XYZ file of N, CA and C in Angstrom:
846
model
N -22.165 -10.195 -22.155
C -21.458 -9.478 -21.092
C -20.313 -10.348 -20.563
N -19.117 -9.766 -20.497
C -17.967 -10.502 -19.985
C -18.129 -10.775 -18.490
N -17.643 -11.920 -18.017
C -17.626 -12.151 -16.555
C -16.823 -11.058 -15.871
N -17.218 -10.716 -14.644
C -16.567 -9.613 -13.938
C -15.070 -9.818 -13.780
N -14.653 -11.065 -13.575
C -13.232 -11.349 -13.385
C -12.402 -10.898 -14.585
N -12.965 -11.033 -15.798
C -12.221 -10.669 -17.004
C -11.870 -9.183 -17.028
N -12.794 -8.353 -16.539
C -12.519 -6.922 -16.494
C -11.345 -6.619 -15.566
N -11.317 -7.306 -14.439
C -10.229 -7.093 -13.484
C -8.919 -7.676 -14.002
N -8.993 -8.815 -14.693
C -7.790 -9.358 -15.329
C -7.262 -8.372 -16.377
N -8.189 -7.715 -17.058
C -7.784 -6.702 -18.029
C -7.037 -5.561 -17.376
N -7.495 -5.141 -16.184
C -6.795 -4.075 -15.452
C -5.385 -4.511 -15.067
N -5.240 -5.775 -14.687
C -3.913 -6.297 -14.334
C -2.984 -6.239 -15.539
N -3.488 -6.675 -16.695
C -2.666 -6.678 -17.914
C -2.275 -5.261 -18.306
N -3.236 -4.336 -18.257
C -2.930 -2.939 -18.594
C -1.884 -2.375 -17.633
N -1.995 -2.717 -16.358
C -1.025 -2.241 -15.360
C 0.384 -2.713 -15.717
N 0.516 -3.992 -16.025
C 1.825 -4.555 -16.360
C 2.387 -3.913 -17.622
N 1.521 -3.649 -18.596
C 1.963 -3.006 -19.840
C 2.467 -1.594 -19.555
N 1.720 -0.842 -18.748
C 2.110 0.539 -18.437
C 3.448 0.602 -17.701
N 3.608 -0.261 -16.691
C 4.848 -0.250 -15.905
C 6.022 -0.725 -16.761
N 5.808 -1.770 -17.560
C 6.878 -2.287 -18.425
C 7.294 -1.239 -19.455
N 6.313 -0.604 -20.082
C 6.622 0.419 -21.082
C 7.365 1.598 -20.445
N 6.939 1.972 -19.247
C 7.594 3.082 -18.537
C 9.033 2.735 -18.196
N 9.247 1.486 -17.754
C 10.606 1.067 -17.394
C 11.503 1.004 -18.627
N 10.986 0.461 -19.717
C 11.780 0.375 -20.955
C 12.144 1.774 -21.453
N 11.195 2.704 -21.319
C 11.434 4.062 -21.792
C 12.462 4.798 -20.939
N 12.363 4.649 -19.609
C 13.239 5.397 -18.712
C 14.501 4.637 -18.319
N 14.433 3.289 -18.360
C 15.564 2.461 -17.900
C 16.007 2.879 -16.504
N 15.055 2.998 -15.622
C 15.327 3.535 -14.295
C 14.496 2.762 -13.269
N 15.185 2.109 -12.313
C 14.478 1.342 -11.284
C 13.659 2.224 -10.352
N 13.873 3.539 -10.426
C 13.055 4.444 -9.604
C 11.580 4.369 -10.008
N 11.327 3.862 -11.206
C 9.952 3.625 -11.646
C 9.231 2.735 -10.641
N 9.918 1.681 -10.194
C 9.316 0.751 -9.237
C 9.097 1.423 -7.883
N 10.061 2.240 -7.470
C 9.921 2.963 -6.200
C 8.707 3.887 -6.258
N 8.561 4.603 -7.370
C 7.413 5.494 -7.524
C 6.108 4.706 -7.470
N 6.085 3.547 -8.115
C 4.883 2.714 -8.116
C 4.503 2.321 -6.689
N 5.486 1.850 -5.935
C 5.221 1.408 -4.566
C 4.824 2.573 -3.676
N 5.476 3.716 -3.863
C 5.133 4.875 -3.037
C 3.726 5.374 -3.330
N 3.338 5.360 -4.599
C 1.989 5.798 -4.950
C 0.951 4.886 -4.307
N 1.223 3.588 -4.332
C 0.321 2.636 -3.685
C 0.264 2.892 -2.183
N 1.414 3.206 -1.587
C 1.464 3.474 -0.143
C 0.680 4.734 0.222
N 0.629 5.693 -0.693
C -0.177 6.897 -0.456
C -1.659 6.535 -0.403
N -2.080 5.619 -1.281
C -3.497 5.246 -1.383
C -3.952 4.406 -0.201
N -3.069 3.549 0.341
C -3.471 2.527 1.309
C -4.249 3.060 2.518
N -3.757 4.076 3.248
C -4.534 4.546 4.417
C -5.884 5.115 4.021
N -5.940 5.778 2.858
C -7.216 6.295 2.366
C -8.188 5.139 2.114
N -7.692 4.065 1.519
C -8.543 2.920 1.209
C -9.059 2.246 2.480
N -8.213 2.166 3.497
C -8.641 1.583 4.767
C -9.831 2.360 5.330
N -9.738 3.682 5.273
C -10.793 4.521 5.844
C -12.070 4.452 5.016
N -11.957 4.660 3.690
C -13.161 4.764 2.848
C -13.777 3.402 2.564
N -12.943 2.419 2.218
C -13.467 1.099 1.857
C -13.971 0.330 3.062
N -13.187 0.326 4.158
C -13.490 -0.565 5.279
C -14.217 0.150 6.417
N -13.668 1.274 6.864
C -14.262 1.942 8.018
C -15.574 2.640 7.657
N -15.597 3.339 6.519
C -16.775 4.131 6.154
C -17.677 3.446 5.128
N -17.288 2.258 4.654
C -18.123 1.492 3.711
C -18.542 2.334 2.504
N -17.568 2.952 1.870
C -17.879 3.821 0.729
C -18.237 3.078 -0.533
N -17.625 1.930 -0.748
C -17.855 1.157 -1.963
C -17.407 -0.274 -1.741
N -17.634 -1.117 -2.742
C -17.235 -2.514 -2.662
C -16.811 -2.993 -4.044
N -15.697 -3.723 -4.079
C -15.238 -4.329 -5.328
C -15.880 -5.703 -5.487
N -16.262 -6.023 -6.718
C -16.921 -7.303 -6.995
C -16.245 -7.995 -8.187
N -14.962 -8.347 -8.051
C -14.266 -8.971 -9.181
C -14.725 -10.388 -9.495
N -15.309 -11.077 -8.517
C -15.777 -12.434 -8.763
C -14.665 -13.430 -9.007
N -13.502 -13.181 -8.411
C -12.357 -14.074 -8.587
C -12.282 -15.084 -7.444
N -12.547 -14.629 -6.218
C -12.501 -15.494 -5.039
C -13.921 -15.765 -4.540
N -14.125 -16.929 -3.961
C -15.453 -17.294 -3.473
C -15.851 -16.505 -2.229
N -14.890 -16.218 -1.366
C -15.155 -15.436 -0.167
C -15.345 -13.969 -0.568
N -16.557 -13.441 -0.354
C -16.872 -12.079 -0.798
C -15.959 -11.039 -0.153
N -15.606 -11.258 1.115
C -14.741 -10.311 1.817
C -13.353 -10.271 1.187
N -12.760 -11.444 0.944
C -11.442 -11.505 0.321
C -11.490 -11.046 -1.133
N -12.609 -11.333 -1.796
C -12.784 -10.893 -3.180
C -12.782 -9.368 -3.256
N -13.429 -8.735 -2.283
C -13.443 -7.280 -2.190
C -12.030 -6.737 -2.008
N -11.264 -7.358 -1.101
C -9.892 -6.905 -0.851
C -9.005 -7.119 -2.071
N -9.220 -8.225 -2.771
C -8.435 -8.476 -3.982
C -8.716 -7.406 -5.028
N -9.987 -7.048 -5.176
C -10.327 -5.976 -6.104
C -9.660 -4.670 -5.725
N -9.592 -4.410 -4.420
C -8.915 -3.215 -3.933
C -7.436 -3.227 -4.303
N -6.803 -4.387 -4.145
C -5.383 -4.496 -4.490
C -5.164 -4.284 -5.985
N -6.036 -4.848 -6.794
C -5.893 -4.674 -8.242
C -5.997 -3.196 -8.613
N -6.924 -2.503 -7.967
C -7.111 -1.091 -8.255
C -5.976 -0.234 -7.706
N -5.686 -0.408 -6.432
C -4.822 0.541 -5.732
C -3.368 0.120 -5.613
N -3.068 -1.134 -5.951
C -1.669 -1.562 -5.964
C -1.166 -1.754 -7.385
N -2.087 -1.837 -8.340
C -1.678 -2.081 -9.724
C -2.079 -0.946 -10.670
N -3.341 -0.869 -11.038
C -3.716 0.005 -12.145
C -3.548 1.491 -11.836
N -3.966 1.948 -10.658
C -3.848 3.380 -10.361
C -2.381 3.805 -10.220
N -1.546 3.093 -9.428
C -0.128 3.463 -9.395
C 0.547 3.345 -10.763
N 0.144 2.351 -11.561
C 0.735 2.193 -12.894
C 0.435 3.404 -13.764
N -0.767 3.948 -13.646
C -1.093 5.154 -14.421
C -0.246 6.338 -13.961
N -0.006 6.433 -12.655
C 0.846 7.515 -12.136
C 2.278 7.356 -12.634
N 2.752 6.119 -12.677
C 4.097 5.843 -13.179
C 4.223 6.284 -14.630
N 3.240 5.913 -15.462
C 3.283 6.275 -16.877
C 3.239 7.796 -17.063
N 2.422 8.463 -16.270
C 2.311 9.924 -16.355
C 3.668 10.579 -16.119
N 4.400 10.080 -15.122
C 5.690 10.685 -14.799
C 6.802 10.221 -15.724
N 6.782 8.954 -16.110
C 7.829 8.443 -17.001
C 7.806 9.142 -18.351
N 6.613 9.400 -18.864
C 6.467 10.013 -20.177
C 6.206 11.517 -20.100
N 6.351 12.091 -18.912
C 6.198 13.543 -18.702
C 4.914 14.078 -19.328
N 3.819 13.441 -19.020
C 2.520 13.820 -19.573
C 2.047 15.136 -18.959
N 1.511 16.012 -19.798
C 1.094 17.341 -19.352
C -0.187 17.254 -18.532
N -0.470 18.355 -17.819
C -1.650 18.368 -16.958
C -2.951 18.290 -17.752
N -2.958 18.821 -18.966
C -4.165 18.699 -19.784
C -4.509 17.228 -20.018
N -3.490 16.432 -20.305
C -3.705 15.009 -20.546
C -3.934 14.255 -19.222
N -3.310 14.726 -18.143
C -3.525 14.100 -16.840
C -4.992 14.209 -16.440
N -5.571 15.379 -16.652
C -6.993 15.556 -16.338
C -7.835 14.621 -17.205
N -7.410 14.429 -18.453
C -8.106 13.493 -19.331
C -8.022 12.066 -18.815
N -6.852 11.682 -18.300
C -6.679 10.329 -17.741
C -7.567 10.144 -16.515
N -7.608 11.180 -15.663
C -8.483 11.120 -14.490
C -9.945 10.983 -14.919
N -10.310 11.665 -16.001
C -11.679 11.580 -16.501
C -11.987 10.173 -17.018
N -11.003 9.546 -17.666
C -11.188 8.169 -18.150
C -11.435 7.231 -16.982
N -10.644 7.364 -15.923
C -10.829 6.515 -14.745
C -12.187 6.785 -14.079
N -12.611 8.036 -14.104
C -13.931 8.362 -13.572
C -15.007 7.641 -14.369
N -14.837 7.619 -15.694
C -15.774 6.910 -16.551
C -15.766 5.411 -16.286
N -14.578 4.852 -16.074
C -14.468 3.419 -15.763
C -15.149 3.116 -14.435
N -14.917 3.987 -13.454
C -15.567 3.845 -12.145
C -17.082 3.768 -12.314
N -17.630 4.705 -13.085
C -19.076 4.738 -13.323
C -19.546 3.496 -14.074
N -18.808 3.116 -15.116
C -19.225 1.976 -15.940
C -19.200 0.675 -15.146
N -18.182 0.511 -14.308
C -18.099 -0.712 -13.500
C -19.298 -0.832 -12.554
N -19.776 0.307 -12.062
C -20.979 0.245 -11.208
C -22.209 -0.111 -12.036
N -22.244 0.357 -13.283
C -23.384 0.091 -14.153
C -23.499 -1.381 -14.517
N -22.351 -2.051 -14.685
C -22.392 -3.465 -15.089
C -22.289 -4.409 -13.891
N -22.258 -3.835 -12.680
C -22.360 -4.643 -11.468
C -21.108 -5.336 -10.999
N -19.931 -4.795 -11.369
C -18.693 -5.421 -10.900
C -17.978 -4.529 -9.872
N -18.666 -3.482 -9.471
C -18.171 -2.527 -8.477
C -19.412 -1.826 -7.949
N -19.483 -1.606 -6.664
C -20.706 -1.062 -6.075
C -20.420 0.155 -5.213
N -21.158 1.233 -5.458
C -21.088 2.424 -4.610
C -22.139 2.329 -3.515
N -21.789 2.816 -2.329
C -22.772 3.002 -1.274
C -23.039 4.502 -1.158
N -22.109 5.242 -0.575
C -22.258 6.702 -0.577
C -21.237 7.379 -1.488
N -20.247 6.623 -1.963
C -19.203 7.154 -2.843
C -19.795 7.567 -4.186
N -19.208 8.596 -4.819
C -19.621 9.053 -6.137
C -18.437 8.959 -7.104
N -18.734 8.725 -8.366
C -17.663 8.553 -9.355
C -16.795 9.797 -9.479
N -17.398 10.969 -9.364
C -16.576 12.170 -9.537
C -15.593 12.362 -8.384
N -15.882 11.723 -7.214
C -14.889 11.753 -6.142
C -13.604 11.082 -6.609
N -13.756 10.032 -7.394
C -12.597 9.302 -7.920
C -11.729 10.222 -8.774
N -12.379 10.993 -9.651
C -11.629 11.902 -10.517
C -10.874 12.954 -9.727
N -11.524 13.520 -8.711
C -10.868 14.533 -7.873
C -9.692 13.913 -7.123
N -9.927 12.740 -6.543
C -8.866 12.062 -5.802
C -7.673 11.729 -6.670
N -7.931 11.316 -7.905
C -6.834 10.961 -8.813
C -5.998 12.183 -9.177
N -6.634 13.305 -9.401
C -5.872 14.528 -9.712
C -4.939 14.884 -8.559
N -5.428 14.740 -7.327
C -4.596 14.999 -6.153
C -3.458 13.982 -6.086
N -3.791 12.714 -6.323
C -2.779 11.660 -6.278
C -1.702 11.872 -7.339
N -2.101 12.244 -8.543
C -1.125 12.465 -9.614
C -0.210 13.640 -9.289
N -0.752 14.658 -8.627
C 0.082 15.795 -8.212
C 1.110 15.341 -7.175
N 0.682 14.492 -6.239
C 1.604 13.953 -5.231
C 2.673 13.099 -5.899
N 2.275 12.292 -6.883
C 3.242 11.422 -7.565
C 4.295 12.233 -8.316
N 3.914 13.367 -8.858
C 4.890 14.221 -9.558
C 5.895 14.797 -8.569
N 5.402 15.153 -7.386
C 6.303 15.654 -6.339
C 7.270 14.550 -5.912
N 6.780 13.328 -5.762
C 7.631 12.205 -5.384
C 8.675 11.951 -6.468
N 8.253 11.955 -7.731
C 9.164 11.670 -8.847
C 10.290 12.693 -8.913
N 9.947 13.951 -8.702
C 11.000 14.990 -8.680
C 11.949 14.751 -7.509
N 11.390 14.416 -6.360
C 12.219 14.185 -5.184
C 13.171 13.020 -5.355
N 12.741 11.974 -6.051
C 13.592 10.801 -6.265
C 14.799 11.121 -7.147
N 14.717 12.209 -7.901
C 15.831 12.598 -8.772
C 16.618 13.777 -8.214
N 16.281 14.173 -7.009
C 17.022 15.241 -6.347
C 18.341 14.664 -5.827
N 19.441 15.277 -6.197
C 20.757 14.767 -5.790
C 20.990 14.923 -4.284
N 20.363 15.890 -3.680
C 20.496 16.087 -2.237
C 19.101 16.219 -1.607
N 18.375 15.110 -1.519
C 17.021 15.163 -0.939
C 17.075 15.499 0.541
N 16.030 16.087 1.032
C 15.967 16.432 2.449
C 15.847 15.161 3.284
N 16.192 15.292 4.560
C 16.061 14.152 5.468
C 14.604 13.692 5.533
N 13.683 14.649 5.549
C 12.260 14.302 5.635
C 11.832 13.472 4.425
N 12.300 13.858 3.235
C 11.920 13.110 2.029
C 12.530 11.715 2.055
N 13.784 11.609 2.478
C 14.430 10.292 2.543
C 13.689 9.366 3.497
N 13.360 9.885 4.673
C 12.665 9.061 5.664
C 11.263 8.686 5.189
N 10.587 9.623 4.540
C 9.253 9.338 4.024
C 9.311 8.247 2.954
N 10.315 8.308 2.105
C 10.468 7.300 1.057
C 10.726 5.923 1.659
N 11.633 5.862 2.628
C 11.925 4.584 3.296
C 10.667 4.041 3.957
N 9.958 4.915 4.662
C 8.737 4.512 5.358
C 7.726 3.906 4.390
N 7.501 4.573 3.290
C 6.472 4.141 2.350
C 6.848 2.825 1.660
N 8.130 2.693 1.301
C 8.569 1.465 0.642
C 8.503 0.288 1.607
N 9.008 0.492 2.819
C 8.966 -0.593 3.795
C 7.509 -0.960 4.118
N 6.663 0.047 4.336
C 5.263 -0.210 4.690
C 4.566 -1.002 3.590
N 4.831 -0.659 2.337
C 4.212 -1.391 1.228
C 4.624 -2.858 1.258
N 5.934 -3.105 1.379
C 6.436 -4.481 1.356
C 5.912 -5.270 2.552
N 5.947 -4.664 3.734
C 5.437 -5.315 4.946
C 3.953 -5.668 4.781
N 3.185 -4.711 4.297
C 1.752 -4.913 4.113
C 1.467 -6.040 3.118
N 2.224 -6.069 2.026
C 2.022 -7.094 0.998
C 2.334 -8.488 1.538
N 3.387 -8.593 2.337
C 3.749 -9.890 2.925
C 2.640 -10.386 3.846
N 2.147 -9.495 4.710
C 1.089 -9.893 5.648
C -0.183 -10.259 4.897
N -0.549 -9.464 3.901
C -1.757 -9.753 3.121
C -1.651 -11.114 2.444
N -0.489 -11.419 1.900
C -0.288 -12.690 1.197
C -0.346 -13.876 2.149
N 0.287 -13.731 3.320
C 0.357 -14.841 4.268
C -0.917 -14.986 5.098
N -1.469 -13.866 5.535
C -2.606 -13.924 6.455
C -3.940 -14.126 5.737
N -4.033 -13.669 4.494
C -5.232 -13.860 3.678
C -6.503 -13.430 4.419
N -6.445 -12.216 4.964
C -7.631 -11.664 5.595
C -7.958 -12.210 6.958
N -7.036 -12.950 7.575
C -7.277 -13.428 8.934
C -7.144 -14.921 9.122
N -6.574 -15.628 8.163
C -6.432 -17.080 8.295
C -5.377 -17.480 9.323
N -4.401 -16.603 9.563
C -3.375 -16.889 10.568
C -3.664 -16.180 11.889
N -4.083 -14.924 11.806
C -4.344 -14.164 13.027
C -5.300 -13.018 12.731
N -5.858 -12.473 13.814
C -6.678 -11.270 13.719
C -6.379 -10.385 14.918
N -6.632 -9.096 14.760
C -6.519 -8.155 15.866
C -7.922 -7.874 16.413
N -8.058 -7.928 17.745
C -9.326 -7.635 18.407
C -9.117 -6.467 19.367
N -9.814 -5.367 19.116
C -9.663 -4.191 19.986
C -10.995 -3.619 20.455
N -12.102 -4.106 19.906
C -13.440 -3.646 20.307
C -13.639 -2.148 20.108
N -13.152 -1.642 18.995
C -13.389 -0.249 18.645
C -14.722 -0.090 17.910
N -15.116 -1.137 17.173
C -16.346 -1.105 16.396
C -17.183 -2.337 16.746
N -18.433 -2.313 16.344
C -19.267 -3.503 16.484
C -18.851 -4.569 15.469
N -18.221 -4.130 14.397
C -17.765 -5.018 13.326
C -16.318 -5.434 13.596
N -16.084 -6.730 13.837
C -14.727 -7.208 14.142
C -13.783 -7.034 12.965
N -14.322 -7.030 11.735
C -13.483 -6.841 10.558
C -12.894 -5.435 10.530
N -13.700 -4.455 10.881
C -13.195 -3.080 10.951
C -12.136 -2.965 12.042
N -12.368 -3.609 13.172
C -11.381 -3.627 14.253
C -10.036 -4.143 13.741
N -10.096 -5.303 13.098
C -8.872 -5.953 12.625
C -8.136 -5.075 11.617
N -8.846 -4.590 10.617
C -8.193 -3.833 9.543
C -7.636 -2.502 10.028
N -8.391 -1.796 10.873
C -7.916 -0.499 11.344
C -6.733 -0.665 12.289
N -6.781 -1.680 13.167
C -5.650 -1.865 14.071
C -4.429 -2.374 13.301
N -4.658 -3.196 12.280
C -3.517 -3.617 11.466
C -2.847 -2.413 10.815
N -3.658 -1.459 10.335
C -3.094 -0.246 9.736
C -2.265 0.519 10.764
N -2.753 0.580 12.015
C -2.009 1.242 13.084
C -0.723 0.475 13.400
N -0.816 -0.841 13.453
C 0.369 -1.675 13.704
C 1.395 -1.495 12.593
N 0.922 -1.437 11.360
C 1.820 -1.236 10.222
C 2.519 0.114 10.321
N 1.778 1.139 10.708
C 2.349 2.480 10.817
C 3.433 2.528 11.899
N 3.139 1.966 13.081
C 4.107 1.992 14.181
C 5.357 1.190 13.815
N 5.146 -0.007 13.273
C 6.282 -0.848 12.888
C 7.134 -0.161 11.839
N 6.493 0.415 10.829
C 7.225 1.066 9.733
C 7.995 2.287 10.217
N 7.425 3.021 11.173
C 8.128 4.187 11.712
C 9.380 3.767 12.466
N 9.285 2.721 13.264
C 10.446 2.250 14.026
C 11.528 1.734 13.078
N 11.133 0.933 12.105
C 12.092 0.405 11.127
C 12.739 1.542 10.349
N 11.942 2.525 9.954
C 12.476 3.662 9.194
C 13.546 4.399 9.988
N 13.321 4.621 11.267
C 14.324 5.304 12.095
C 15.583 4.456 12.243
N 15.402 3.139 12.347
C 16.552 2.248 12.534
C 17.453 2.204 11.308
N 16.875 2.264 10.108
C 17.685 2.122 8.892
C 17.866 3.439 8.136
N 17.099 4.470 8.520
C 17.180 5.724 7.792
C 17.957 6.811 8.503
N 18.268 6.587 9.780
C 19.057 7.558 10.536
C 20.424 6.972 10.869
N 21.394 7.827 10.976
C 22.750 7.379 11.315
C 22.824 7.207 12.835
N 22.539 5.987 13.276
C 22.480 5.690 14.706
C 23.553 4.679 15.092
N 23.921 4.713 16.347
C 24.816 3.685 16.854
C 24.072 2.361 16.937
N 24.840 1.278 16.937
C 24.247 -0.061 16.900
C 23.277 -0.285 18.058
N 23.628 0.222 19.238
C 22.774 -0.049 20.395
C 21.395 0.588 20.242
N 21.332 1.706 19.532
C 20.033 2.339 19.323
C 19.212 1.574 18.279
N 19.894 1.040 17.286
C 19.186 0.199 16.303
C 18.655 -1.050 17.000
N 19.484 -1.625 17.848
C 19.074 -2.812 18.592
C 17.894 -2.487 19.506
N 17.919 -1.306 20.080
C 16.815 -0.883 20.943
C 15.508 -0.831 20.151
N 15.579 -0.389 18.900
C 14.387 -0.342 18.054
C 13.802 -1.725 17.842
N 14.667 -2.725 17.608
C 14.206 -4.103 17.424
C 13.580 -4.628 18.716
N 14.214 -4.314 19.846
C 13.675 -4.745 21.140
C 12.292 -4.138 21.371
N 12.128 -2.859 21.032
C 10.829 -2.199 21.189
C 9.767 -2.890 20.337
N 10.141 -3.270 19.116
C 9.195 -3.968 18.242
C 8.775 -5.314 18.831
N 9.760 -6.050 19.334
C 9.457 -7.360 19.923
C 8.542 -7.193 21.133
N 8.849 -6.217 21.995
C 8.025 -5.985 23.177
C 6.619 -5.509 22.806
N 6.551 -4.676 21.779
C 5.253 -4.186 21.301
C 4.385 -5.360 20.842
N 4.970 -6.254 20.046
C 4.209 -7.409 19.569
C 3.874 -8.364 20.713
N 4.812 -8.536 21.643
C 4.549 -9.379 22.815
C 3.361 -8.833 23.605
N 3.319 -7.511 23.771
C 2.221 -6.863 24.489
C 0.874 -7.164 23.824
N 0.853 -7.155 22.502
C -0.392 -7.420 21.780
C -0.894 -8.837 22.033
N 0.037 -9.772 22.131
C -0.345 -11.147 22.424
C -0.734 -11.328 23.880
N 0.018 -10.698 24.770
C -0.214 -10.844 26.209
C -1.590 -10.323 26.605
N -2.041 -9.266 25.949
C -3.323 -8.661 26.295
C -4.418 -9.015 25.278
N -4.184 -10.077 24.538
C -5.186 -10.692 23.655
C -5.716 -9.752 22.577
N -4.867 -8.811 22.174
C -5.207 -7.988 21.007
C -4.880 -8.778 19.747
N -3.754 -9.475 19.788
C -3.388 -10.407 18.722
C -4.015 -11.759 19.051
N -4.869 -12.255 18.159
C -5.567 -13.518 18.400
C -5.266 -14.472 17.250
N -4.540 -15.575 17.514
C -4.265 -16.548 16.448
C -5.556 -17.180 15.946
N -5.616 -17.394 14.643
C -6.790 -18.052 14.062
C -6.613 -19.565 14.015
N -5.424 -20.007 14.311
C -5.136 -21.440 14.270
C -3.656 -21.653 14.060
N -3.181 -22.802 14.475
C -1.763 -23.087 14.303
C -0.934 -22.549 15.447
N 0.332 -22.864 15.414
C 1.254 -22.477 16.479
C 1.919 -21.151 16.127
N 1.186 -20.061 16.333
C 1.691 -18.732 15.997
C 1.422 -17.798 17.160
N 2.353 -16.909 17.414
C 2.183 -15.908 18.469
C 2.468 -14.528 17.904
N 2.127 -13.501 18.667
C 2.327 -12.130 18.216
C 3.802 -11.819 17.981
N 4.684 -12.451 18.747
C 6.122 -12.200 18.591
C 6.598 -12.623 17.202
N 5.897 -13.580 16.591
C 6.279 -14.027 15.253
C 6.122 -12.925 14.200
N 5.385 -11.867 14.538
C 5.226 -10.762 13.593
C 6.570 -10.116 13.254
N 7.539 -10.253 14.155
C 8.860 -9.690 13.880
C 9.495 -10.356 12.672
N 9.064 -11.590 12.355
C 9.605 -12.303 11.201
C 9.216 -11.623 9.889
N 8.088 -10.915 9.899
C 7.700 -10.159 8.707
C 8.742 -9.078 8.429
N 9.184 -8.412 9.488
C 10.220 -7.390 9.330
C 11.530 -8.001 8.877
N 11.844 -9.191 9.402
C 13.072 -9.885 8.998
C 13.063 -10.154 7.499
N 11.885 -10.431 6.945
C 11.760 -10.678 5.506
C 11.672 -9.376 4.712
N 10.950 -8.410 5.241
C 10.730 -7.157 4.512
C 11.981 -6.287 4.442
N 12.813 -6.338 5.480
C 14.001 -5.474 5.512
C 14.973 -5.731 4.358
N 15.394 -6.982 4.111
C 16.311 -7.196 2.995
C 15.696 -6.856 1.635
N 14.389 -7.060 1.491
C 13.728 -6.692 0.243
C 13.745 -5.178 0.051
N 13.550 -4.460 1.149
C 13.635 -2.998 1.094
C 15.041 -2.559 0.722
N 16.030 -3.181 1.359
C 17.425 -2.850 1.061
C 17.783 -3.153 -0.382
N 17.289 -4.273 -0.909
C 17.571 -4.651 -2.298
C 17.006 -3.628 -3.264
N 15.810 -3.163 -2.993
C 15.198 -2.178 -3.879
C 15.986 -0.871 -3.892
N 16.430 -0.423 -2.728
C 17.219 0.808 -2.678
C 18.570 0.628 -3.366
N 19.099 -0.588 -3.310
C 20.359 -0.858 -4.002
C 20.166 -0.815 -5.509
N 19.075 -1.398 -5.992
C 18.795 -1.389 -7.427
C 18.609 0.032 -7.951
N 17.964 0.860 -7.159
C 17.678 2.226 -7.590
C 18.849 3.174 -7.363
N 19.862 2.705 -6.651
C 21.044 3.521 -6.324
C 20.660 4.761 -5.514
N 19.587 4.603 -4.733
C 19.195 5.670 -3.808
C 19.891 5.409 -2.473
N 20.835 6.251 -2.134
C 21.619 6.035 -0.927
C 20.920 6.665 0.276
N 19.748 6.113 0.574
C 18.937 6.628 1.659
C 19.146 5.855 2.950
N 19.706 4.644 2.869
C 19.826 3.769 4.030
C 21.204 3.872 4.644
N 21.257 3.748 5.971
C 22.536 3.698 6.654
C 22.821 2.251 7.036
N 24.055 1.767 6.792
C 24.382 0.364 7.097
C 24.389 0.115 8.600
């Protein structure tokens, strides 16, 4: 029996192959946008089912900390392999008959991983995965069509900006914070402090991403854009002032969270420039 980590490494390799093949075939940077948007669609669902409702647990065996190992498995699944399959489906214009087959394969993988002990169900069932994937693939097809619309609606443009920015912001925080090494959120919503932290972080990500999206996605005067930044700074200051933001160590405050946006914004702008999607206002 292969070590559990090898199976997850295999998923990473397959993901890279699918995305690379899709990009070579289409020669279109929108492939990357679709990948990130698909992952952004999954993220709130994963927060609810994986963390809040304890539906399942990933057991990749890559990290010693079981909690971080679980989150890493989630990222491999929902930031790599599942979005990569959606990208390939759209890049190669795969029919619905074959899409259902792909969903069935993933359902089988879900079941097999539980059988060999590298993924654990609590109340979740494998067939839920298949149903969810069919819904996700339908959403990805709608996104892919929208990305090629010469005159997309304002709602679609703003949704795209929101999802891309949220993905990048989330990835930066996950990489730097490593599950709470720099800071945690305490709100006393649950008896479990981990659920508190993850759910409030999701709320913080949503609020921040909405403000940023309005600032760069709407044609606003400079003072209104500046007002958005001020609101973000005050929002983060409030979290620190009322001890919702709790540093885990080091000289860090809630106001420093604005630096994540400072880093995420140019990366978001670069991606839209590469894709030639004129969704942003200077």
